[in-house]
Amino acid sequence: MTDWNQEKIIGLRKKVLEHEFSRMNSRQREAVFAVNGPLLVLAGAGSGKTTVLVNRIANIVRFGDAYHSSEVKQEPDTGLLDEISRCLETGAPLPESACDTLAINPCPPWKIMSITFTNKAANEMKERLSSLLGKRGEEVWASTFHSTCARMLRRSADRLGFSSHFAIYDSDDSKRLMKECQKALGIDDKKISYKSALSEISHAKDAMIGPEEYLRDAGNDERAAKIGLLYRQYQSRLKNADAMDFDDLIFNTIRLFQKNADVLDYYQNRFRYILVDEYQDTNRAQYLFVKLLSEKSRNLCVVGDDDQSIYQFRGATIENILSFEKTFPNAHVIRLEQNYRSTKTILSAANAVIANNENRKGKTLWTENPAGKKIDAHVSFNEQDEAAYIAGIILDEVSAGRHFSDFAVLYRMNSQSNTLERAFTKSSIPHRVLGGLRFFDRKEVRDMIAYLSVICNPSDEIRLLRIINCPKRAIGDKTVAAATQIAAGIGENLFYVLKHAEEFQPLQRSAKKLTDFANMIQDMNSILLEGKTSLADLYRLMLKKTGYVEALAASGDENAQDRIDNVNELTSSLIQYEEENGDEASLPGYLEEVALLADIDNYDSSSDSVVMMTMHSAKGLEFPVVFLPGFEEGIFPGIQAIFNPSQIEEERRLAYVAITRAKEELHLVCAGSRMIFGSTQRNQPSRFAEEIPKELLEVSRAYERKTPAPEARPSAPSYRTHSAVSHSFGAAWKPAAEKSAEKFRAGDTVIHKTFGRGMVLSAVPMGNDTLLEIAFDQSGTKKLMANYARLQKK
DNA sequence: ATAACGTATCGCCAC
DNA sequence: GATACGTTAT
């Protein structure tokens, strides 16, 4: 092949690749083609980072490093070259054979690891990979840190003295376990709360400090020494229960790598490319994990935004992103600053707010999108009015043609959701609340999970303790304490003691109850091990044997039916899991999935309802209209952050995340007074609202929306005026029950406050309300909800 | 010894 | 406002 030919082929190849990824901007393409070596992508909100990640993987799988390579594998025959040129001209997709010819060092998909933050993001990644790469896309390892580590640990669990089906403890289990440890060591919760102990231990694990080392470091510090003892006890109990907590998953994987060169070597060779999303939210241990894995290949790509780092409270360190270039010499850095999501107004507001932070890399997002509406900053009287205000806007805009699913309400803390929810229910606005009490956090569901865990692994003491007397089996605290003590004394696990209760003098009295219980668990364990029964059937059998549902029904609990429904709902969850995983399905597998589930994972954007969640959960999502209630000092920023500059910066980043979720419209709402933790507080509007340039805002106050009440004065309303106006304000918006009596039908002539006179064309009942189609004399035909359109019949 | 009842406490964000 | 604990009734 002549030099000339080679050059021509390389040139053509570049053209083809650029064409293949032509839907992206040049910066994004740069990231897609920068395949080898460390790469840091600083991706602002809405700059298309998921697209970049997915396409980068697709490029690696299909073309390898062809874009930057000067190598030419073989001279393609002229027929193929002609065909490629034709495709370039017409924009037709490239034949697969052409990809093969052009590719240099393409990478099999299973050699690529992509780590995301939530399962939802991982699934989205998998879906987009499948649509881009077909079946090959499914072979990419795309999951969260925790599931990736769990997967690796199960393979080599024996090296660490765990079984391959070890249990994963979530924070509730950890909490229970820590309380047991405190009890065992006689450490008063008032001196060292289980919370502070757990958080200390979590930090220690993040720094890769084990219990013994921690105790050594404690020295003369009495408190640290006690925590060290708790730490040691906690870990030894976890080990005995064949269980790991969330932090252990990362910690133990790193230990596994450090102590077993062959294992590390295997994974270093196996994964040629590693990609990490949301890198700003990784902690030290996660950084170490990624660093170890990529040491050989050096092909590490991390994507993140220092301005969106909102998990420092749980150990994420912004250092990881700020010092990436130092840690990985010759790292390539690419900034994505074009935003495709929001209007100019929203983006300017976000930029203005985040500019007040000191500690950041600094970047300014821009967009080609239109300026859009001004940001609505509204001051309402109290939290009920705030909720009513939001409900009112939603109804107005739905009447004007928006869908309920266009709206999101993002709040700082879950406890804010109640008032909002009540207002929505009252106005029959379909809505879903994410977070708060998750399905899998409900007591009865946790009980069922505990049963399944114990059936799977009877040495799981924490779960065993949870269910031993639930439903009531007349096994009391004293008996349990005695049994636990015996177990510790003879070095066997609790289950063994229960099973052989007759042999132990102190347990004589309750021996039968204990052995009955143990036998029941063991029977089901045998059935599980036989492997002939489906998980759903095993679960049904378990319900029958334990009599849990009957006990619930007899309990007289007013929510009994709900709880029974939840217990039964778990059957569907098991069936679904089995369907999705086929032969791979296993009880430990199911339990792992459940343990690593985040509530955002259940978010399904397809149903037409308003979604409510915390600002944290909303990271990575976008909505046409976003409401941010509680935009007040003391709520957001939260009271605990106000006197701490670094926490204020984190809150401000959260504000930045929240604001940039909005595509078209943003509403900042605050309340002049609010009931919080049982007492009424009067909060100033949030400093973050003050940081937005005035010209971007459209400020309104509650009394301006309605007919101004004569006693309402524009500045600092007294408590009296406030309550009076608040009442009339609330009443004006509260029409659901009263007004629905007024029925409209086709042919009626009506008057609307803003649209004027019109005639009802059709009336379709919808839930508690009626959807009206009205032809207005002036403003054309509109669809309105009868109860909220404030129509007058003529 | 166990269960039911009443009282004190404490609140965010999440894998 | 729920949940964890301590107290009392069986």
Short mmCIF file of C-alpha atoms in Angstrom, two decimals, chain A residues 436-637:
data_model
loop_
_atom_site.label_atom_id
_atom_site.label_comp_id
_atom_site.label_asym_id
_atom_site.label_seq_id
_atom_site.Cartn_x
_atom_site.Cartn_y
_atom_site.Cartn_z
CA GLY A 436 -39.97 9.04 52.39
CA LEU A 437 -41.16 5.61 53.32
CA ARG A 438 -39.93 3.38 50.59
CA PHE A 439 -41.79 0.19 49.89
CA PHE A 440 -38.82 -1.84 51.05
CA ASP A 441 -38.51 0.26 54.20
CA ARG A 442 -41.94 -0.61 55.47
CA LYS A 443 -41.88 -2.64 58.60
CA GLU A 444 -43.89 -5.53 57.28
CA VAL A 445 -41.87 -5.71 54.08
CA ARG A 446 -38.63 -5.62 56.03
CA ASP A 447 -39.95 -8.44 58.17
CA MET A 448 -40.57 -10.52 55.08
CA ILE A 449 -37.13 -9.71 53.73
CA ALA A 450 -35.70 -10.72 57.08
CA TYR A 451 -37.48 -14.08 56.86
CA LEU A 452 -36.13 -14.65 53.39
CA SER A 453 -32.64 -13.67 54.54
CA VAL A 454 -32.73 -16.07 57.45
CA ILE A 455 -34.06 -18.91 55.30
CA CYS A 456 -31.19 -18.22 52.98
CA ASN A 457 -28.65 -17.76 55.73
CA PRO A 458 -29.69 -18.82 59.26
CA SER A 459 -26.55 -17.35 60.77
CA ASP A 460 -27.79 -13.86 59.90
CA GLU A 461 -28.33 -12.89 63.50
CA ILE A 462 -29.71 -9.39 63.10
CA ARG A 463 -32.48 -10.53 60.82
CA LEU A 464 -33.07 -13.59 62.98
CA LEU A 465 -33.55 -11.40 66.03
CA ARG A 466 -35.96 -9.29 64.09
CA ILE A 467 -38.34 -12.11 63.29
CA ILE A 468 -37.88 -14.52 66.16
CA ASN A 469 -40.95 -13.13 67.89
CA CYS A 470 -42.77 -11.63 64.95
CA PRO A 471 -45.53 -12.64 64.64
CA LYS A 472 -45.75 -13.14 68.38
CA ARG A 473 -44.55 -16.57 69.39
CA ALA A 474 -44.27 -15.88 73.09
CA ILE A 475 -40.51 -15.74 72.84
CA GLY A 476 -39.61 -12.80 75.02
CA ASP A 477 -36.58 -10.61 75.49
CA LYS A 478 -35.30 -12.60 78.42
CA THR A 479 -35.30 -15.84 76.48
CA VAL A 480 -33.64 -14.24 73.51
CA ALA A 481 -31.00 -12.64 75.72
CA ALA A 482 -30.27 -15.97 77.35
CA ALA A 483 -29.97 -17.72 74.01
CA THR A 484 -27.68 -15.02 72.64
CA GLN A 485 -25.46 -15.32 75.66
CA ILE A 486 -25.22 -19.08 75.34
CA ALA A 487 -24.37 -18.70 71.68
CA ALA A 488 -21.55 -16.32 72.47
CA GLY A 489 -20.39 -18.63 75.27
CA ILE A 490 -20.05 -21.76 73.17
CA GLY A 491 -18.92 -20.01 70.02
CA GLU A 492 -21.86 -21.15 67.94
CA ASN A 493 -24.34 -18.95 66.18
CA LEU A 494 -27.72 -18.11 67.59
CA PHE A 495 -29.57 -20.38 65.22
CA TYR A 496 -27.64 -23.41 66.43
CA VAL A 497 -28.64 -22.63 70.01
CA LEU A 498 -32.30 -22.29 69.04
CA LYS A 499 -32.23 -25.56 67.21
CA HIS A 500 -30.70 -27.38 70.17
CA ALA A 501 -32.58 -25.44 72.83
CA GLU A 502 -33.36 -28.58 74.86
CA GLU A 503 -29.70 -29.09 75.59
CA PHE A 504 -29.37 -25.82 77.45
CA GLN A 505 -30.69 -25.60 80.97
CA PRO A 506 -31.67 -21.91 80.94
CA LEU A 507 -33.81 -22.41 77.86
CA GLN A 508 -35.80 -25.38 79.13
CA ARG A 509 -39.00 -23.45 79.60
CA SER A 510 -39.22 -22.07 76.10
CA ALA A 511 -37.35 -24.91 74.41
CA LYS A 512 -40.30 -26.13 72.39
CA LYS A 513 -41.13 -22.72 70.99
CA LEU A 514 -37.51 -22.20 70.04
CA THR A 515 -37.04 -25.54 68.33
CA ASP A 516 -40.37 -25.21 66.53
CA PHE A 517 -39.24 -21.90 65.14
CA ALA A 518 -35.80 -23.21 64.21
CA ASN A 519 -37.29 -26.26 62.51
CA MET A 520 -39.66 -24.15 60.50
CA ILE A 521 -36.76 -22.08 59.20
CA GLN A 522 -34.71 -25.18 58.54
CA ASP A 523 -37.53 -26.86 56.62
CA MET A 524 -37.77 -23.90 54.32
CA ASN A 525 -34.01 -23.75 54.02
CA SER A 526 -34.07 -27.38 52.82
CA ILE A 527 -36.75 -26.60 50.29
CA LEU A 528 -34.66 -23.70 49.05
CA LEU A 529 -31.56 -25.85 48.74
CA GLU A 530 -33.46 -28.53 46.84
CA GLY A 531 -33.98 -25.86 44.24
CA LYS A 532 -37.22 -27.30 42.87
CA THR A 533 -39.48 -24.60 44.22
CA SER A 534 -39.75 -21.17 42.69
CA LEU A 535 -38.97 -18.21 44.94
CA ALA A 536 -42.54 -16.98 44.73
CA ASP A 537 -43.86 -20.37 45.80
CA LEU A 538 -41.36 -20.57 48.62
CA TYR A 539 -42.51 -17.15 49.74
CA ARG A 540 -46.16 -18.20 49.68
CA LEU A 541 -45.29 -21.25 51.71
CA MET A 542 -43.43 -19.05 54.15
CA LEU A 543 -46.44 -16.78 54.58
CA LYS A 544 -48.54 -19.83 55.35
CA LYS A 545 -46.09 -21.37 57.80
CA THR A 546 -45.38 -18.20 59.71
CA GLY A 547 -49.00 -17.11 59.91
CA TYR A 548 -47.79 -13.54 59.48
CA VAL A 549 -50.78 -12.37 57.49
CA GLU A 550 -53.26 -13.89 59.93
CA ALA A 551 -51.48 -12.21 62.82
CA LEU A 552 -51.64 -8.90 60.96
CA ALA A 553 -55.33 -9.29 60.26
CA ALA A 554 -56.00 -10.10 63.91
CA SER A 555 -53.86 -7.28 65.22
CA GLY A 556 -56.61 -4.70 64.94
CA ASP A 557 -54.12 -2.34 63.35
CA GLU A 558 -56.09 0.18 61.33
CA ASN A 559 -53.59 -0.14 58.50
CA ALA A 560 -53.72 -3.91 58.59
CA GLN A 561 -55.15 -4.20 55.11
CA ASP A 562 -52.46 -1.95 53.64
CA ARG A 563 -49.82 -4.00 55.32
CA ILE A 564 -51.26 -7.25 54.08
CA ASP A 565 -51.35 -5.77 50.60
CA ASN A 566 -47.69 -4.86 50.93
CA VAL A 567 -46.78 -8.34 52.06
CA ASN A 568 -48.61 -9.76 49.07
CA GLU A 569 -47.09 -7.17 46.80
CA LEU A 570 -43.72 -8.70 47.57
CA THR A 571 -44.88 -11.83 45.76
CA SER A 572 -45.18 -9.80 42.58
CA SER A 573 -41.75 -8.40 43.16
CA LEU A 574 -40.34 -11.93 43.47
CA ILE A 575 -42.17 -13.11 40.36
CA GLN A 576 -40.90 -10.14 38.43
CA TYR A 577 -37.37 -10.79 39.59
CA GLU A 578 -37.60 -14.42 38.53
CA GLU A 579 -38.96 -13.48 35.14
CA GLU A 580 -36.20 -10.98 34.55
CA ASN A 581 -33.39 -13.25 35.60
CA GLY A 582 -34.53 -16.68 34.43
CA ASP A 583 -32.06 -19.39 35.43
CA GLU A 584 -29.82 -16.85 37.06
CA ALA A 585 -32.48 -16.04 39.64
CA SER A 586 -31.55 -16.91 43.20
CA LEU A 587 -32.63 -15.84 46.63
CA PRO A 588 -29.31 -14.17 47.49
CA GLY A 589 -29.49 -12.45 44.12
CA TYR A 590 -32.92 -11.09 44.90
CA LEU A 591 -31.90 -9.97 48.36
CA GLU A 592 -28.89 -8.19 46.93
CA GLU A 593 -31.03 -6.39 44.42
CA VAL A 594 -33.39 -5.29 47.15
CA ALA A 595 -30.59 -4.15 49.44
CA LEU A 596 -28.94 -2.01 46.80
CA LEU A 597 -32.15 -0.43 45.57
CA ALA A 598 -32.52 3.33 45.86
CA ASP A 599 -35.94 4.89 45.78
CA ILE A 600 -35.12 6.86 42.67
CA ASP A 601 -34.75 3.50 40.95
CA ASN A 602 -38.51 3.14 41.04
CA TYR A 603 -39.11 6.40 39.26
CA ASP A 604 -41.04 5.75 36.13
CA SER A 605 -41.56 8.81 34.01
CA SER A 606 -44.23 7.22 31.87
CA SER A 607 -47.20 7.70 34.16
CA ASP A 608 -48.93 11.05 33.89
CA SER A 609 -48.53 12.46 37.34
CA VAL A 610 -46.68 15.18 39.15
CA VAL A 611 -43.54 13.84 40.74
CA MET A 612 -42.32 14.88 44.17
CA MET A 613 -38.89 14.11 45.54
CA THR A 614 -35.92 15.57 47.32
CA MET A 615 -33.45 17.71 45.44
CA HIS A 616 -30.86 15.03 46.02
CA SER A 617 -32.92 12.35 44.32
CA ALA A 618 -33.54 14.61 41.36
CA LYS A 619 -29.92 14.70 40.33
CA GLY A 620 -29.65 13.55 36.75
CA LEU A 621 -33.32 14.14 35.96
CA GLU A 622 -35.01 16.97 34.10
CA PHE A 623 -38.54 18.38 33.97
CA PRO A 624 -40.28 21.08 31.93
CA VAL A 625 -41.57 22.81 35.06
CA VAL A 626 -39.86 22.69 38.43
CA PHE A 627 -41.11 23.98 41.78
CA LEU A 628 -38.72 24.56 44.63
CA PRO A 629 -40.81 25.07 47.77
CA GLY A 630 -39.23 26.06 51.04
CA PHE A 631 -36.77 28.46 49.47
CA GLU A 632 -36.04 29.96 52.87
CA GLU A 633 -33.17 30.49 55.23
CA GLY A 634 -33.36 27.64 57.71
CA ILE A 635 -34.87 25.22 55.24
CA PHE A 636 -32.66 25.79 52.27
CA PRO A 637 -29.92 26.41 53.27
#
